Coordinates of C-alpha atoms in Angstrom, one line a residue:
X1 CA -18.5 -10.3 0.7
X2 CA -16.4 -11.6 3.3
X3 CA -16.9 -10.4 7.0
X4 CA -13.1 -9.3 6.9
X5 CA -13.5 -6.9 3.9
X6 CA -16.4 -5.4 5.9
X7 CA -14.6 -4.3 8.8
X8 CA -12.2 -1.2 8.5
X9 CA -11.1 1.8 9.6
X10 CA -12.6 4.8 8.9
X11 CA -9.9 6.0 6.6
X12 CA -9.3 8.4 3.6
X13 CA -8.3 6.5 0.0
X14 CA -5.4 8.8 -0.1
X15 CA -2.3 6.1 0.8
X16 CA -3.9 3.1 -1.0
X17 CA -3.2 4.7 -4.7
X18 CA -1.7 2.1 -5.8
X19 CA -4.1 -0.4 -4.5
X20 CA -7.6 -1.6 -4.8
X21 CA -8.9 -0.2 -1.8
X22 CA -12.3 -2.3 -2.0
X23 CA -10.4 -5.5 -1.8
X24 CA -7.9 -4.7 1.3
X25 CA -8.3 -7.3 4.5
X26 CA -8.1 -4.9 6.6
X27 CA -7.1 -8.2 9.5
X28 CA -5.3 -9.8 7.9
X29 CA -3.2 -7.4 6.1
X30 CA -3.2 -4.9 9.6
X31 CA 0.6 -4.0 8.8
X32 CA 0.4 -3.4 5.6
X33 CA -2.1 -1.1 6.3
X34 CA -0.6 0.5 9.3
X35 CA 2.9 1.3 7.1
X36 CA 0.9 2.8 4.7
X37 CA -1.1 5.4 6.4
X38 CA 1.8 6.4 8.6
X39 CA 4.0 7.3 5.6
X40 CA 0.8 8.0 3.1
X41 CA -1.9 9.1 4.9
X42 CA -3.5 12.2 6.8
X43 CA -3.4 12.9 10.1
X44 CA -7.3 11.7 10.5
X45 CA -6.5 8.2 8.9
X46 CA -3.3 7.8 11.2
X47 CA -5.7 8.3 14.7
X48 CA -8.0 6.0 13.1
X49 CA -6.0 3.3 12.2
X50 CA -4.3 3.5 15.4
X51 CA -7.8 3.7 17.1
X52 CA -9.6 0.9 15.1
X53 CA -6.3 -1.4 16.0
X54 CA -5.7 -0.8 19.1
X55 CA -2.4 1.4 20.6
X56 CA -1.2 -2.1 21.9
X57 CA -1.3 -4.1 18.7
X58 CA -0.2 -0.7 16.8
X59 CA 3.1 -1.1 18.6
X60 CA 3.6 -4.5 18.3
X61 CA 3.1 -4.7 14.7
X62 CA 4.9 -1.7 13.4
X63 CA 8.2 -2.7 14.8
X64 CA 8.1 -5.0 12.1
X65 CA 7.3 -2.0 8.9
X66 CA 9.4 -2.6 5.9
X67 CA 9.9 1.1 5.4
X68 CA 8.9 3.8 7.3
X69 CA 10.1 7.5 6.1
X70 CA 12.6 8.7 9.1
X71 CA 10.3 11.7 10.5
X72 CA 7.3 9.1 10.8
X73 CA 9.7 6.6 12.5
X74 CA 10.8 9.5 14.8
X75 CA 7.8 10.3 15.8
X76 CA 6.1 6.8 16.5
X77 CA 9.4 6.5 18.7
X78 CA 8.5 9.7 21.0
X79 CA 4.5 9.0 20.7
X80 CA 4.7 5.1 21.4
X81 CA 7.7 5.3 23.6
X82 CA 9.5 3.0 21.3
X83 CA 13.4 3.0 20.4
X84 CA 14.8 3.4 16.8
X85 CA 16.6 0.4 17.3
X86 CA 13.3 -1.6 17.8
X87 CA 12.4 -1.4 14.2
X88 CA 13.2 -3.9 11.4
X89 CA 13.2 -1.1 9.1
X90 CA 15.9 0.8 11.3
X91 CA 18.0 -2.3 11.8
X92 CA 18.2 -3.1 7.8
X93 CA 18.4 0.4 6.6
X94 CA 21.9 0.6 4.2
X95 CA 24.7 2.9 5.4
X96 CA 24.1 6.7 4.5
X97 CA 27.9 7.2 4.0
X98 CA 27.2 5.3 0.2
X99 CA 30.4 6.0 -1.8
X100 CA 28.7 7.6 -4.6
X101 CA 27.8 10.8 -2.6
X102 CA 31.4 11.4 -1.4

């Protein structure tokens, strides 16, 4: 097995259900993972992801989350000091005023 597949964070299964957990490079794929515990995950696998990354690369990297549900990107804001504007899934997010909800 490689070296990368060995080293992880000690996290809960619960956000990789769609996933084969076993097989995640937990380096290489560090945003992936970092999107999916902040939405998915418990409170336990969020310290420890942001623990076994680092708070520094933690910010750097999930400005850059595909989707983040709005309270979790509220409160990485206020816990990281970050502005909403900073992220890509902020910045690309459609209009809320969509004309079929009129």
């Amino acid at each position: 097995m490689e070296n990368s597949l060995m080293a992880k964070p000690t996290i809960s299964r619960t956000a990789f259900w769609d996933v084969d957990f076993d097989q995640i490079d937990f380096q290489e794929k560090d945003l992936y993972v970092m999107e999916k515990v902040a939405n998915y995950g418990t409170w336990a696998d969020f310290i420890n992801v942001v623990r076994f990354y680092g708070v520094h690369r933690f910010k750097q990297k999930i400005v850059f989350a595909a989707y983040l549900k709005k309270d979790v990107l509220n409160f990485i804001c206020v816990a990281f000091d970050l502005q909403i504007t900073d992220f890509k899934c902020y910045t690309r997010r459609q209009s809320p005023n969509q004309p079929w909800n009129s």
